[in-house]
Amino acid sequence: MDNIFEKIRKTGIVPVVVIEDAAAAAALSDALCEGGLPAAEVTFRTAAAAEAISIMKQRHPGMLIGAGTVLNGVQADRAVQAGAEFIVSPGINPGTVRHCQQIGITVIPGTQTPSDMELAVEMGLDTVKFFPAELSGGLAMIKACAEPFTGLSFMPSGGINASNAGDYLAYGRIIAVGGSWMVKKELISAGDFDTIRDLASEAAQLVRKIRG
Ligand code: 3PG
């Protein structure tokens, strides 16, 4: 499990993918890998999510692939069967967290308040998503919460983009940021994988610039 957190920290930016048609998964994963950002959190907001994960994982076995917007244990099972290496949820649902712990898959539940974070700590977690980051107080809120929760690390997403990601990445208690800016739904449906590759490349460069 620790290894997954190391991989997430290493990538620094996790593209949050909403994919309507699994047929686009191969080209999407190629574009992210060519851009030097071989990672994706494929959200279960669409029916194509599990198939897309499976296609990406087979095509790029070294790519870091997680499942996002996982709302229950059944979706977590489907994600793991497809090849997801970690599970992300928008909020903290103890049932989903416990299920993931039982089946031995890394889970990063969403938190927005100190109460959510306290629950995560009580459930034995040391890394949480912070969502929706910009609307919930952004980096200042994360820093304020990091004070009492000395053992927690954060993966913020929601409103993070190329212009503010660097500020988040510079803070050591943030293992990575999530964001859809380089994999916008419109780019995927238009088949504009060149732009996705270029935006992924810029994102990867930003991680290198901030973290070395
Ligand atoms: C998420 O689930 O993490 C968000 O939908 C990503 O937020 P963004 O689309 O504002 O980047």
mmCIF file of C-alpha atoms and ligand atoms in Angstrom:
data_model
loop_
_atom_site.group_PDB
_atom_site.id
_atom_site.type_symbol
_atom_site.label_atom_id
_atom_site.label_comp_id
_atom_site.label_asym_id
_atom_site.label_seq_id
_atom_site.Cartn_x
_atom_site.Cartn_y
_atom_site.Cartn_z
ATOM 1 C CA MET A 1 0.000 0.000 0.000
ATOM 2 C CA ASP A 2 2.797 2.415 0.924
ATOM 3 C CA ASN A 3 4.229 1.952 -2.509
ATOM 4 C CA ILE A 4 1.037 3.377 -4.037
ATOM 5 C CA PHE A 5 1.371 6.550 -1.983
ATOM 6 C CA GLU A 6 4.976 6.839 -3.128
ATOM 7 C CA LYS A 7 3.810 6.495 -6.733
ATOM 8 C CA ILE A 8 1.101 9.124 -6.199
ATOM 9 C CA ARG A 9 3.616 11.512 -4.638
ATOM 10 C CA LYS A 10 6.016 10.886 -7.486
ATOM 11 C CA THR A 11 3.447 11.725 -10.171
ATOM 12 C CA GLY A 12 2.444 14.873 -8.214
ATOM 13 C CA ILE A 13 -0.543 15.600 -10.437
ATOM 14 C CA VAL A 14 -3.270 13.009 -10.952
ATOM 15 C CA PRO A 15 -5.470 13.643 -14.004
ATOM 16 C CA VAL A 16 -9.132 13.178 -13.029
ATOM 17 C CA VAL A 17 -10.830 11.535 -15.990
ATOM 18 C CA VAL A 18 -14.507 11.469 -16.916
ATOM 19 C CA ILE A 19 -14.768 9.168 -19.922
ATOM 20 C CA GLU A 20 -18.054 8.606 -21.731
ATOM 21 C CA ASP A 21 -16.825 6.049 -24.263
ATOM 22 C CA ALA A 22 -14.221 3.411 -23.411
ATOM 23 C CA ALA A 23 -13.149 3.481 -27.060
ATOM 24 C CA ALA A 24 -11.213 6.653 -26.230
ATOM 25 C CA ALA A 25 -9.290 5.041 -23.355
ATOM 26 C CA ALA A 26 -6.357 3.753 -25.404
ATOM 27 C CA ALA A 27 -5.586 7.076 -27.079
ATOM 28 C CA LEU A 28 -6.135 8.932 -23.818
ATOM 29 C CA SER A 29 -3.652 6.751 -21.944
ATOM 30 C CA ASP A 30 -1.158 7.089 -24.819
ATOM 31 C CA ALA A 31 -1.442 10.887 -24.660
ATOM 32 C CA LEU A 32 -0.903 10.992 -20.882
ATOM 33 C CA CYS A 33 2.093 8.659 -21.085
ATOM 34 C CA GLU A 34 3.606 10.532 -24.051
ATOM 35 C CA GLY A 35 3.142 13.775 -22.089
ATOM 36 C CA GLY A 36 5.145 12.300 -19.226
ATOM 37 C CA LEU A 37 2.209 12.090 -16.822
ATOM 38 C CA PRO A 38 1.453 8.350 -16.727
ATOM 39 C CA ALA A 39 -1.396 8.483 -14.212
ATOM 40 C CA ALA A 40 -5.165 8.734 -14.119
ATOM 41 C CA GLU A 41 -8.022 8.663 -11.659
ATOM 42 C CA VAL A 42 -10.869 7.315 -13.779
ATOM 43 C CA THR A 43 -14.147 8.367 -12.221
ATOM 44 C CA PHE A 44 -17.136 6.082 -11.840
ATOM 45 C CA ARG A 45 -19.365 8.951 -12.971
ATOM 46 C CA THR A 46 -19.809 7.151 -16.259
ATOM 47 C CA ALA A 47 -20.635 3.573 -17.185
ATOM 48 C CA ALA A 48 -17.403 3.339 -19.212
ATOM 49 C CA ALA A 49 -15.118 3.717 -16.176
ATOM 50 C CA ALA A 50 -14.294 0.074 -15.433
ATOM 51 C CA GLU A 51 -13.699 -0.825 -19.074
ATOM 52 C CA ALA A 52 -11.538 2.284 -19.533
ATOM 53 C CA ILE A 53 -9.393 1.323 -16.510
ATOM 54 C CA SER A 54 -8.918 -2.158 -17.863
ATOM 55 C CA ILE A 55 -7.931 -0.914 -21.337
ATOM 56 C CA MET A 56 -5.435 1.634 -19.942
ATOM 57 C CA LYS A 57 -3.870 -0.838 -17.544
ATOM 58 C CA GLN A 58 -3.375 -3.496 -20.220
ATOM 59 C CA ARG A 59 -1.902 -1.005 -22.637
ATOM 60 C CA HIS A 60 0.403 0.713 -20.104
ATOM 61 C CA PRO A 61 1.016 -1.689 -17.207
ATOM 62 C CA GLY A 62 3.326 0.810 -15.501
ATOM 63 C CA MET A 63 0.740 3.579 -15.535
ATOM 64 C CA LEU A 64 -0.678 4.557 -12.141
ATOM 65 C CA ILE A 65 -4.432 4.041 -12.412
ATOM 66 C CA GLY A 66 -6.967 4.667 -9.715
ATOM 67 C CA ALA A 67 -10.739 4.824 -9.641
ATOM 68 C CA GLY A 68 -12.515 8.003 -8.581
ATOM 69 C CA THR A 69 -16.040 8.882 -7.471
ATOM 70 C CA VAL A 70 -16.360 5.411 -5.954
ATOM 71 C CA LEU A 71 -19.509 5.576 -3.845
ATOM 72 C CA ASN A 72 -19.814 2.035 -2.499
ATOM 73 C CA GLY A 73 -18.148 -1.345 -2.116
ATOM 74 C CA VAL A 74 -19.668 -2.754 -5.287
ATOM 75 C CA GLN A 75 -18.036 -0.030 -7.381
ATOM 76 C CA ALA A 76 -14.773 -0.550 -5.484
ATOM 77 C CA ASP A 77 -14.870 -4.257 -6.380
ATOM 78 C CA ARG A 78 -15.511 -3.452 -10.042
ATOM 79 C CA ALA A 79 -12.654 -0.953 -10.053
ATOM 80 C CA VAL A 80 -10.216 -3.426 -8.493
ATOM 81 C CA GLN A 81 -11.241 -6.180 -10.896
ATOM 82 C CA ALA A 82 -10.573 -3.795 -13.777
ATOM 83 C CA GLY A 83 -7.069 -3.081 -12.441
ATOM 84 C CA ALA A 84 -7.412 0.058 -10.306
ATOM 85 C CA GLU A 85 -4.588 0.430 -7.786
ATOM 86 C CA PHE A 86 -6.340 2.884 -5.499
ATOM 87 C CA ILE A 87 -9.850 4.058 -4.751
ATOM 88 C CA VAL A 88 -10.932 7.679 -4.319
ATOM 89 C CA SER A 89 -14.316 8.945 -3.146
ATOM 90 C CA PRO A 90 -15.716 12.478 -2.994
ATOM 91 C CA GLY A 91 -16.707 12.152 0.681
ATOM 92 C CA ILE A 92 -15.909 9.794 3.529
ATOM 93 C CA ASN A 93 -18.274 6.830 3.643
ATOM 94 C CA PRO A 94 -17.229 4.437 6.436
ATOM 95 C CA GLY A 95 -18.853 1.518 4.596
ATOM 96 C CA THR A 96 -16.754 2.087 1.476
ATOM 97 C CA VAL A 97 -13.593 2.708 3.509
ATOM 98 C CA ARG A 98 -14.072 -0.482 5.541
ATOM 99 C CA HIS A 99 -14.787 -2.505 2.424
ATOM 100 C CA CYS A 100 -11.588 -1.268 0.773
ATOM 101 C CA GLN A 101 -9.601 -2.037 3.921
ATOM 102 C CA GLN A 102 -11.071 -5.543 3.997
ATOM 103 C CA ILE A 103 -10.153 -6.289 0.401
ATOM 104 C CA GLY A 104 -6.728 -4.656 0.824
ATOM 105 C CA ILE A 105 -6.967 -1.798 -1.665
ATOM 106 C CA THR A 106 -5.672 1.684 -0.878
ATOM 107 C CA VAL A 107 -8.542 4.085 -0.271
ATOM 108 C CA ILE A 108 -8.381 7.881 -0.276
ATOM 109 C CA PRO A 109 -11.730 9.250 0.870
ATOM 110 C CA GLY A 110 -12.774 12.844 0.425
ATOM 111 C CA THR A 111 -12.754 15.208 3.380
ATOM 112 C CA GLN A 112 -13.826 18.801 3.682
ATOM 113 C CA THR A 113 -13.968 19.433 7.439
ATOM 114 C CA PRO A 114 -11.959 18.578 10.555
ATOM 115 C CA SER A 115 -14.738 16.146 11.498
ATOM 116 C CA ASP A 116 -14.237 14.258 8.238
ATOM 117 C CA MET A 117 -10.492 14.178 8.886
ATOM 118 C CA GLU A 118 -10.998 12.958 12.442
ATOM 119 C CA LEU A 119 -13.137 10.116 11.133
ATOM 120 C CA ALA A 120 -10.440 9.228 8.586
ATOM 121 C CA VAL A 121 -7.786 9.117 11.297
ATOM 122 C CA GLU A 122 -10.048 6.988 13.491
ATOM 123 C CA MET A 123 -10.423 4.580 10.576
ATOM 124 C CA GLY A 124 -6.670 4.200 10.390
ATOM 125 C CA LEU A 125 -6.022 6.360 7.320
ATOM 126 C CA ASP A 126 -3.100 8.716 6.900
ATOM 127 C CA THR A 127 -3.945 10.221 3.492
ATOM 128 C CA VAL A 128 -7.198 11.903 2.500
ATOM 129 C CA LYS A 129 -8.579 13.721 -0.481
ATOM 130 C CA PHE A 130 -9.603 17.343 0.198
ATOM 131 C CA PHE A 131 -12.606 18.207 -1.930
ATOM 132 C CA PRO A 132 -13.813 20.503 -3.418
ATOM 133 C CA ALA A 133 -10.487 22.136 -2.648
ATOM 134 C CA GLU A 134 -10.833 25.692 -3.923
ATOM 135 C CA LEU A 135 -14.410 26.108 -2.680
ATOM 136 C CA SER A 136 -13.531 24.669 0.733
ATOM 137 C CA GLY A 137 -10.791 27.101 1.668
ATOM 138 C CA GLY A 138 -8.017 25.890 -0.602
ATOM 139 C CA LEU A 139 -4.420 25.678 0.520
ATOM 140 C CA ALA A 140 -5.002 27.906 3.580
ATOM 141 C CA MET A 141 -7.631 25.461 4.871
ATOM 142 C CA ILE A 142 -5.349 22.475 4.264
ATOM 143 C CA LYS A 143 -2.527 24.179 6.160
ATOM 144 C CA ALA A 144 -4.867 25.019 9.053
ATOM 145 C CA CYS A 145 -6.090 21.412 9.235
ATOM 146 C CA ALA A 146 -2.594 19.971 8.893
ATOM 147 C CA GLU A 147 -1.696 21.582 12.248
ATOM 148 C CA PRO A 148 -3.906 19.436 14.492
ATOM 149 C CA PHE A 149 -3.849 16.380 12.208
ATOM 150 C CA THR A 150 -0.101 15.966 12.398
ATOM 151 C CA GLY A 151 -0.046 12.560 10.696
ATOM 152 C CA LEU A 152 -2.353 13.365 7.770
ATOM 153 C CA SER A 153 -1.342 13.982 4.172
ATOM 154 C CA PHE A 154 -3.674 15.503 1.618
ATOM 155 C CA MET A 155 -4.621 15.038 -2.025
ATOM 156 C CA PRO A 156 -6.707 18.104 -2.919
ATOM 157 C CA SER A 157 -8.849 18.413 -6.021
ATOM 158 C CA GLY A 158 -11.704 20.540 -7.268
ATOM 159 C CA GLY A 159 -10.884 23.854 -8.888
ATOM 160 C CA ILE A 160 -7.161 23.143 -9.184
ATOM 161 C CA ASN A 161 -5.568 23.979 -12.519
ATOM 162 C CA ALA A 162 -2.278 24.921 -14.166
ATOM 163 C CA SER A 163 -2.264 28.355 -12.525
ATOM 164 C CA ASN A 164 -2.725 27.310 -8.882
ATOM 165 C CA ALA A 165 -1.408 23.709 -8.801
ATOM 166 C CA GLY A 166 2.134 24.892 -8.092
ATOM 167 C CA ASP A 167 1.099 26.563 -4.818
ATOM 168 C CA TYR A 168 -0.451 23.323 -3.581
ATOM 169 C CA LEU A 169 2.484 21.190 -4.765
ATOM 170 C CA ALA A 170 4.965 23.342 -2.892
ATOM 171 C CA TYR A 171 3.399 22.351 0.441
ATOM 172 C CA GLY A 172 5.009 19.173 1.769
ATOM 173 C CA ARG A 173 1.879 17.729 3.382
ATOM 174 C CA ILE A 174 0.225 17.484 -0.030
ATOM 175 C CA ILE A 175 1.194 14.253 -1.750
ATOM 176 C CA ALA A 176 -0.392 15.204 -5.081
ATOM 177 C CA VAL A 177 -3.146 17.312 -6.544
ATOM 178 C CA GLY A 178 -5.981 15.987 -8.669
ATOM 179 C CA GLY A 179 -7.499 17.850 -11.561
ATOM 180 C CA SER A 180 -9.309 17.545 -14.836
ATOM 181 C CA TRP A 181 -7.761 20.531 -16.608
ATOM 182 C CA MET A 182 -5.537 18.441 -18.901
ATOM 183 C CA VAL A 183 -8.194 15.812 -19.654
ATOM 184 C CA LYS A 184 -11.319 17.907 -20.074
ATOM 185 C CA LYS A 185 -14.379 15.951 -21.210
ATOM 186 C CA GLU A 186 -14.623 18.156 -24.307
ATOM 187 C CA LEU A 187 -11.039 17.336 -25.324
ATOM 188 C CA ILE A 188 -11.661 13.604 -24.926
ATOM 189 C CA SER A 189 -14.935 13.629 -26.849
ATOM 190 C CA ALA A 190 -13.386 15.763 -29.621
ATOM 191 C CA GLY A 191 -10.515 13.269 -29.880
ATOM 192 C CA ASP A 192 -8.050 16.103 -29.282
ATOM 193 C CA PHE A 193 -5.343 13.907 -27.809
ATOM 194 C CA ASP A 194 -2.549 16.206 -29.004
ATOM 195 C CA THR A 195 -3.809 18.947 -26.703
ATOM 196 C CA ILE A 196 -4.182 16.434 -23.868
ATOM 197 C CA ARG A 197 -0.583 15.304 -24.416
ATOM 198 C CA ASP A 198 0.661 18.913 -24.430
ATOM 199 C CA LEU A 199 -1.281 19.865 -21.281
ATOM 200 C CA ALA A 200 -0.061 16.673 -19.575
ATOM 201 C CA SER A 201 3.480 17.592 -20.529
ATOM 202 C CA GLU A 202 3.077 21.096 -19.050
ATOM 203 C CA ALA A 203 1.674 19.557 -15.863
ATOM 204 C CA ALA A 204 4.597 17.124 -15.596
ATOM 205 C CA GLN A 205 7.022 20.028 -16.080
ATOM 206 C CA LEU A 206 5.293 21.967 -13.329
ATOM 207 C CA VAL A 207 5.782 19.052 -10.911
ATOM 208 C CA ARG A 208 9.485 18.906 -11.810
ATOM 209 C CA LYS A 209 9.857 22.688 -11.428
ATOM 210 C CA ILE A 210 8.263 22.756 -7.981
ATOM 211 C CA ARG A 211 9.545 19.495 -6.553
ATOM 212 C CA GLY A 212 12.777 19.059 -8.467
HETATM 213 C C1 3PG B 1 -12.558 15.470 -8.564
HETATM 214 O O1 3PG B 1 -13.416 14.600 -8.463
HETATM 215 O O2 3PG B 1 -11.479 15.362 -8.004
HETATM 216 C C2 3PG B 1 -12.901 16.700 -9.299
HETATM 217 O O3 3PG B 1 -14.029 16.543 -10.062
HETATM 218 C C3 3PG B 1 -11.802 17.285 -10.081
HETATM 219 O O4 3PG B 1 -12.073 18.623 -10.053
HETATM 220 P P1 3PG B 1 -11.857 19.591 -11.300
HETATM 221 O O5 3PG B 1 -12.717 19.060 -12.403
HETATM 222 O O6 3PG B 1 -12.271 20.946 -10.784
HETATM 223 O O7 3PG B 1 -10.389 19.524 -11.645
#
